[in-house]
Amino acid sequence: MTSVAAKVAVIGSGISGAVCASTLAKNGISVTLFESARGPGGRMSQRREKAEDGRELYFDHGAPYFTASNPDVLRLISEWQSRGVVAEWKEKFATFDFASKQFLDIEEESSDKKYVGVPGMNSICKSLCQEPGVQSRFGVGVGRLEWLENDDSWSLMGLDGESLGYFKGVVTSDKSTFSPKFTNVTGKPMPIDMGKFPEIPLKMTEIPVSPRFALMLAFEEPLSKIPIRGFSIKNSEVLRWAHCDSSKPGRSHNSECWVLHSTAEYARDVIAKTGLQKPSSATLTKVAEELFQEFQSTKLNIPQAFFKKAHRWGSAFPATSIAGDEKCLWDAKKRLAICGDFCVSPNVEGAIVSGLAAAAKCSEVFSRL
């Protein structure tokens, strides 16, 4: 067998995986992080687009911001603020009633601080993935994980069957690692057979999710008729919320950029008609037009956008929590941890808490090896 080159493999560079990898490295554990996407962030990623005139545009098209109350998470946020990768977004928020076309519950003073990455939401994960002790491999998907009983270690293989190395422990924050949806989308067996790991009380390999579409918009001029930079939307079957990305700290003001998210019901209806495979350009164009028409139907004097593009989030937003008080799933004998917002709560803070819990489990075991 090839020698174990790194102690722990972390799969997924969303905030949960990135926090876990960074914490393990700080505890003196060598980490290799695998991410199938070109860069880190998961739903905290930032999308770079180019308009027809060549202008570069940036959108936080997943999580628009996050809040926190957990002391450990607040300590991390304070550290990230000192490094300049997090800032507080001090805008007023509200609810927009689509039926009455009125803003309701406009915030005066919010007790929950809203935090954003600077200059993009993915800045936090980028910083964590670059820390000493973390080797990050982007554009590398894990297609198979095998526990080698005789060698007391893990073998990881890529999507094309190439060896990715041998590791003493594995942390996965990517739901597709153990989800049948992996097979539905790729046609390949799911990377890990959870039936072989009875120590992990995974009650469901099919974690319910709340799908949605994001619409990225750019306007030549500020939307001056909208007094609020971020608002949830009620009584719409199509739109769930809207935020002005360019109002966040550290963003460009060359154009006004907005991100809208659809309701889960709207997204499920589209997916039921088009399937789980990657949406076609025709589907995304149709979705973009329908979401934009709903935005204009708010009667908030929305002009035509010079940039308009939709993105589907099929499974990034979990609709349940599966780990209970443990905050992650853990097999101590085989040193396998599963972490993510789906383990604690379906938000950024829940993902961070779960990543810290997985790092604590691994660190405890490796301190005895």
Coordinates of C-alpha atoms in Angstrom, one line a residue:
M1 CA 0.0 0.0 0.0
T2 CA 1.1 3.5 -0.7
S3 CA 2.1 5.3 2.5
V4 CA -0.3 7.6 4.2
A5 CA 0.7 11.0 3.0
A6 CA -1.8 13.0 5.0
K7 CA -3.7 12.3 8.1
V8 CA -7.1 13.6 7.2
A9 CA -9.0 14.1 4.0
V10 CA -11.8 16.8 4.1
I11 CA -14.3 16.6 1.3
G12 CA -16.1 19.8 0.4
S13 CA -14.9 23.4 0.8
G14 CA -18.1 25.0 1.9
I15 CA -18.0 26.8 5.3
S16 CA -18.4 23.6 7.3
G17 CA -15.6 21.8 5.5
A18 CA -13.3 24.8 5.4
V19 CA -13.8 25.6 9.1
C20 CA -13.1 21.9 9.9
A21 CA -9.9 21.8 7.8
S22 CA -8.6 25.0 9.2
T23 CA -9.3 23.9 12.8
L24 CA -7.6 20.5 12.2
A25 CA -4.5 22.3 10.8
K26 CA -4.3 24.6 13.8
N27 CA -4.4 21.5 15.9
G28 CA -1.3 20.2 14.1
I29 CA -3.1 17.7 11.8
S30 CA -2.1 17.5 8.2
V31 CA -5.2 18.1 6.0
T32 CA -5.9 17.6 2.3
L33 CA -9.1 19.2 1.2
F34 CA -10.9 18.1 -2.0
E35 CA -13.4 20.2 -3.8
S36 CA -15.1 19.3 -7.1
A37 CA -15.8 23.0 -8.0
R38 CA -13.1 25.4 -9.2
G39 CA -13.0 27.3 -6.0
P40 CA -14.2 27.2 -2.4
G41 CA -17.4 28.3 -0.8
G42 CA -20.3 26.0 -1.6
R43 CA -23.4 28.1 -1.2
M44 CA -21.2 30.8 0.2
S45 CA -19.4 31.1 -3.1
Q46 CA -19.3 34.3 -5.2
R47 CA -20.2 34.2 -8.9
R48 CA -18.1 36.2 -11.4
E49 CA -19.9 37.1 -14.6
K50 CA -19.1 39.2 -17.6
A51 CA -21.7 41.5 -19.2
E52 CA -21.9 42.0 -22.9
D53 CA -19.9 45.2 -22.7
G54 CA -17.1 43.4 -20.9
R55 CA -17.8 44.6 -17.4
E56 CA -17.1 42.1 -14.7
L57 CA -19.9 41.6 -12.2
Y58 CA -19.8 39.7 -8.9
F59 CA -22.7 38.1 -7.1
D60 CA -23.2 36.4 -3.7
H61 CA -25.7 34.1 -5.3
G62 CA -26.1 31.6 -2.4
A63 CA -26.2 32.8 1.2
P64 CA -26.5 36.7 1.2
Y65 CA -25.3 37.1 4.8
F66 CA -25.2 35.2 8.1
T67 CA -26.0 35.8 11.7
A68 CA -24.6 34.2 14.8
S69 CA -25.2 33.7 18.5
N70 CA -23.0 30.7 19.3
P71 CA -19.9 31.9 21.4
D72 CA -17.5 29.7 19.4
V73 CA -18.8 31.0 16.1
L74 CA -18.7 34.6 17.4
R75 CA -15.0 34.1 18.4
L76 CA -14.3 32.9 14.9
I77 CA -16.1 35.9 13.4
S78 CA -14.1 38.3 15.5
E79 CA -10.9 36.6 14.2
W80 CA -12.1 36.9 10.6
Q81 CA -13.0 40.6 11.1
S82 CA -9.5 41.3 12.4
R83 CA -8.2 39.6 9.2
G84 CA -10.4 41.8 7.0
V85 CA -12.4 38.9 5.4
V86 CA -15.7 39.7 7.3
A87 CA -17.6 42.9 7.9
E88 CA -21.0 43.8 9.3
W89 CA -23.6 44.7 6.8
K90 CA -25.4 47.6 8.4
E91 CA -28.5 48.0 6.2
K92 CA -32.1 48.0 7.2
F93 CA -34.2 45.0 6.2
A94 CA -37.9 44.4 5.8
T95 CA -40.6 42.2 4.5
F96 CA -42.4 43.0 1.3
D97 CA -46.0 41.9 1.0
F98 CA -46.6 41.0 -2.6
A99 CA -50.4 41.1 -2.2
S100 CA -50.5 44.7 -0.9
K101 CA -47.3 45.8 -2.6
Q102 CA -46.2 47.3 0.7
F103 CA -43.1 47.0 2.9
L104 CA -43.8 45.7 6.3
D105 CA -41.7 45.4 9.5
I106 CA -39.0 47.7 8.4
E107 CA -36.1 47.3 10.9
E108 CA -35.1 50.3 13.0
E109 CA -32.5 48.6 15.1
S110 CA -31.7 44.9 14.6
S111 CA -30.4 42.9 17.5
D112 CA -28.9 40.3 15.1
K113 CA -25.8 41.6 13.3
K114 CA -25.6 40.6 9.7
Y115 CA -22.2 39.5 8.6
V116 CA -20.8 39.2 5.0
G117 CA -17.5 38.1 3.6
V118 CA -15.3 40.8 2.1
P119 CA -14.9 41.4 -0.8
G120 CA -17.2 38.4 -1.4
M121 CA -18.9 35.7 0.7
N122 CA -16.4 33.2 -0.5
S123 CA -13.5 35.2 1.0
I124 CA -13.9 33.4 4.3
C125 CA -13.6 30.0 2.8
K126 CA -10.7 31.1 0.6
S127 CA -8.8 32.3 3.6
L128 CA -9.4 29.1 5.6
C129 CA -8.4 26.9 2.7
Q130 CA -5.1 28.8 2.3
E131 CA -4.0 28.3 5.9
P132 CA -0.7 26.5 6.8
G133 CA -1.3 22.8 7.1
V134 CA -4.2 22.7 4.6
Q135 CA -3.5 21.4 1.1
S136 CA -6.5 22.4 -1.1
R137 CA -7.2 20.5 -4.3
F138 CA -9.9 22.3 -6.3
G139 CA -11.5 20.8 -9.4
V140 CA -11.0 17.3 -7.9
G141 CA -14.2 15.3 -7.2
V142 CA -14.1 12.2 -5.0
G143 CA -15.7 9.3 -6.7
R144 CA -15.0 6.5 -4.2
L145 CA -14.0 6.2 -0.5
E146 CA -12.9 2.8 0.7
W147 CA -12.0 1.7 4.2
L148 CA -9.0 -0.6 4.2
E149 CA -9.5 -2.7 7.3
N150 CA -6.1 -4.4 7.1
D151 CA -4.3 -1.1 6.8
D152 CA -6.5 0.9 9.2
S153 CA -6.8 3.7 6.7
W154 CA -8.9 5.2 3.9
S155 CA -8.3 5.0 0.1
L156 CA -9.8 7.9 -1.9
M157 CA -10.3 7.7 -5.7
G158 CA -11.4 10.4 -8.1
L159 CA -14.4 10.4 -10.4
D160 CA -12.3 8.7 -13.1
G161 CA -10.9 6.1 -10.8
E162 CA -7.5 7.7 -10.2
S163 CA -6.0 7.4 -6.8
L164 CA -6.2 10.5 -4.6
G165 CA -4.2 9.0 -1.8
Y166 CA -4.5 7.2 1.5
F167 CA -5.6 8.9 4.7
K168 CA -6.0 8.0 8.4
G169 CA -9.3 9.8 8.7
V170 CA -12.0 11.4 6.5
V171 CA -14.4 14.3 7.0
T172 CA -17.1 14.9 4.4
S173 CA -19.2 17.9 4.4
D174 CA -20.5 17.1 0.9
K175 CA -24.0 15.5 1.0
S176 CA -23.4 13.9 -2.4
T177 CA -20.8 11.6 -0.9
F178 CA -23.5 9.5 0.7
S179 CA -26.6 10.5 -1.3
P180 CA -28.4 8.4 -4.0
K181 CA -28.7 11.7 -5.9
F182 CA -25.1 11.3 -6.8
T183 CA -26.0 8.3 -8.8
N184 CA -29.1 10.0 -10.3
V185 CA -26.9 12.9 -11.6
T186 CA -23.7 11.1 -12.5
G187 CA -24.8 7.6 -13.3
K188 CA -22.0 6.3 -11.0
P189 CA -22.4 4.5 -7.6
M190 CA -22.5 6.9 -4.7
P191 CA -18.9 7.3 -3.3
I192 CA -19.5 5.7 0.1
D193 CA -21.8 2.9 1.2
M194 CA -23.2 4.0 4.5
G195 CA -24.6 0.5 5.2
K196 CA -21.0 -0.5 6.1
F197 CA -20.8 2.1 8.8
P198 CA -23.3 1.1 11.5
E199 CA -21.6 3.3 14.1
I200 CA -23.0 6.3 12.3
P201 CA -26.7 6.7 13.1
L202 CA -27.5 8.1 9.7
K203 CA -31.3 7.7 9.7
M204 CA -31.6 8.9 6.1
T205 CA -29.2 8.9 3.2
E206 CA -31.7 11.0 1.3
I207 CA -31.6 14.3 3.2
P208 CA -34.6 16.5 2.4
V209 CA -33.6 19.7 0.6
S210 CA -35.2 23.0 -0.2
P211 CA -34.3 23.7 -3.9
R212 CA -34.4 27.2 -5.3
F213 CA -33.3 29.3 -8.2
A214 CA -31.1 32.4 -7.9
L215 CA -31.4 35.3 -10.3
M216 CA -28.4 37.6 -10.7
L217 CA -29.3 41.1 -12.0
A218 CA -27.3 44.2 -12.8
F219 CA -28.7 47.7 -13.4
E220 CA -27.1 50.8 -14.8
E221 CA -28.6 53.0 -12.1
P222 CA -29.5 52.5 -8.4
L223 CA -33.0 51.2 -7.8
S224 CA -33.9 54.4 -6.0
K225 CA -37.6 53.5 -5.6
I226 CA -36.6 50.7 -3.3
P227 CA -35.9 52.1 0.2
I228 CA -34.6 48.8 1.5
R229 CA -31.5 47.0 0.5
G230 CA -32.7 43.5 1.5
F231 CA -36.1 42.1 2.0
S232 CA -38.0 38.8 2.3
I233 CA -41.1 38.5 0.2
K234 CA -44.4 37.0 1.3
N235 CA -47.6 36.1 -0.7
S236 CA -45.6 35.4 -3.8
E237 CA -45.5 31.9 -5.3
V238 CA -42.3 32.7 -7.2
L239 CA -40.0 35.0 -5.2
R240 CA -38.7 34.4 -1.7
W241 CA -36.3 37.3 -1.1
A242 CA -34.2 40.0 -2.8
H243 CA -30.9 41.7 -1.7
C244 CA -28.7 44.4 -3.2
D245 CA -25.3 42.9 -3.4
S246 CA -23.6 46.1 -4.3
S247 CA -24.7 47.7 -1.0
K248 CA -22.5 45.3 1.0
P249 CA -19.1 46.4 2.4
G250 CA -16.2 46.1 0.0
R251 CA -18.3 45.7 -3.1
S252 CA -17.9 47.6 -6.4
H253 CA -20.3 50.4 -7.1
N254 CA -19.8 50.5 -10.9
S255 CA -23.3 49.1 -11.3
E256 CA -26.2 48.1 -9.0
C257 CA -26.2 44.3 -8.5
W258 CA -29.1 42.4 -7.0
V259 CA -29.7 38.7 -6.2
L260 CA -33.2 37.2 -6.0
H261 CA -34.1 33.7 -4.8
S262 CA -37.2 31.8 -5.8
T263 CA -39.5 30.0 -3.5
A264 CA -38.8 26.3 -3.0
E265 CA -42.2 25.5 -4.5
Y266 CA -41.4 27.3 -7.7
A267 CA -38.0 25.5 -8.0
R268 CA -39.6 22.1 -7.3
D269 CA -42.1 22.7 -10.0
V270 CA -39.4 23.5 -12.5
I271 CA -37.3 20.5 -11.4
A272 CA -40.3 18.2 -11.7
K273 CA -40.6 19.2 -15.4
T274 CA -36.9 19.3 -16.3
G275 CA -35.2 16.7 -14.0
L276 CA -32.2 16.8 -11.7
Q277 CA -29.6 17.0 -14.4
K278 CA -27.9 20.3 -15.0
P279 CA -30.5 22.8 -16.3
S280 CA -30.3 23.7 -20.0
S281 CA -29.6 27.2 -21.0
A282 CA -33.2 27.4 -22.3
T283 CA -34.5 26.4 -18.9
L284 CA -32.3 29.0 -17.1
T285 CA -33.3 31.7 -19.6
K286 CA -37.0 30.9 -19.0
V287 CA -36.5 30.9 -15.2
A288 CA -34.7 34.2 -15.4
E289 CA -37.5 35.8 -17.3
E290 CA -40.2 34.5 -14.9
L291 CA -38.3 35.6 -11.8
F292 CA -37.6 39.0 -13.3
Q293 CA -41.2 39.5 -14.3
E294 CA -42.3 38.7 -10.7
F295 CA -39.7 41.3 -9.5
Q296 CA -41.2 43.9 -11.8
S297 CA -44.7 43.0 -10.6
T298 CA -43.8 44.4 -7.2
K299 CA -44.7 47.8 -8.7
L300 CA -41.3 49.1 -7.3
N301 CA -40.4 50.7 -10.7
I302 CA -37.9 48.1 -11.6
P303 CA -36.2 49.1 -14.9
Q304 CA -34.7 46.7 -17.4
A305 CA -31.5 45.0 -16.3
F306 CA -28.4 45.0 -18.6
F307 CA -27.4 41.7 -17.1
K308 CA -29.7 38.8 -16.1
K309 CA -28.8 35.2 -15.4
A310 CA -30.3 32.4 -13.4
H311 CA -28.6 29.6 -11.4
R312 CA -30.1 26.5 -9.8
W313 CA -29.4 25.5 -6.3
G314 CA -30.7 21.9 -6.4
S315 CA -29.6 20.5 -3.0
A316 CA -27.5 23.2 -1.2
F317 CA -30.2 24.2 1.3
P318 CA -31.2 21.3 3.6
A319 CA -34.6 21.0 5.1
T320 CA -33.8 19.0 8.2
S321 CA -31.2 18.4 10.9
I322 CA -29.9 14.8 11.5
A323 CA -27.1 14.9 14.1
G324 CA -28.8 16.2 17.2
D325 CA -26.7 17.2 20.2
E326 CA -23.5 15.6 18.7
K327 CA -23.6 18.3 15.9
C328 CA -21.9 15.9 13.5
L329 CA -22.0 12.1 12.7
W330 CA -19.0 10.2 13.8
D331 CA -17.5 6.7 13.5
A332 CA -14.6 6.7 16.0
K333 CA -13.2 3.3 14.9
K334 CA -12.9 4.2 11.2
R335 CA -12.3 7.9 11.9
L336 CA -15.1 9.1 9.6
A337 CA -17.0 12.3 10.3
I338 CA -20.0 13.8 8.5
C339 CA -20.6 17.5 9.0
G340 CA -22.6 20.3 7.6
D341 CA -25.6 22.6 8.1
F342 CA -27.8 19.5 7.6
C343 CA -26.4 18.2 10.9
V344 CA -27.2 21.2 13.1
S345 CA -29.4 23.9 11.5
P346 CA -29.9 24.9 7.8
N347 CA -27.8 28.1 7.9
V348 CA -24.2 29.3 7.9
E349 CA -23.9 29.3 11.7
G350 CA -25.1 25.7 11.8
A351 CA -22.6 24.7 9.2
I352 CA -19.7 26.3 11.2
V353 CA -20.8 24.6 14.5
S354 CA -20.9 21.3 12.8
G355 CA -17.5 21.8 11.2
L356 CA -16.0 22.7 14.6
A357 CA -17.6 19.5 16.1
A358 CA -16.1 17.3 13.4
A359 CA -12.7 18.8 13.9
A360 CA -13.0 18.3 17.7
K361 CA -13.8 14.6 17.2
C362 CA -10.9 14.0 14.8
S363 CA -8.4 16.0 16.9
E364 CA -9.3 14.0 20.0
V365 CA -8.6 10.7 18.2
F366 CA -5.4 11.9 16.5
S367 CA -4.0 13.2 19.8
R368 CA -3.9 9.6 20.9
L369 CA -2.3 8.2 17.8

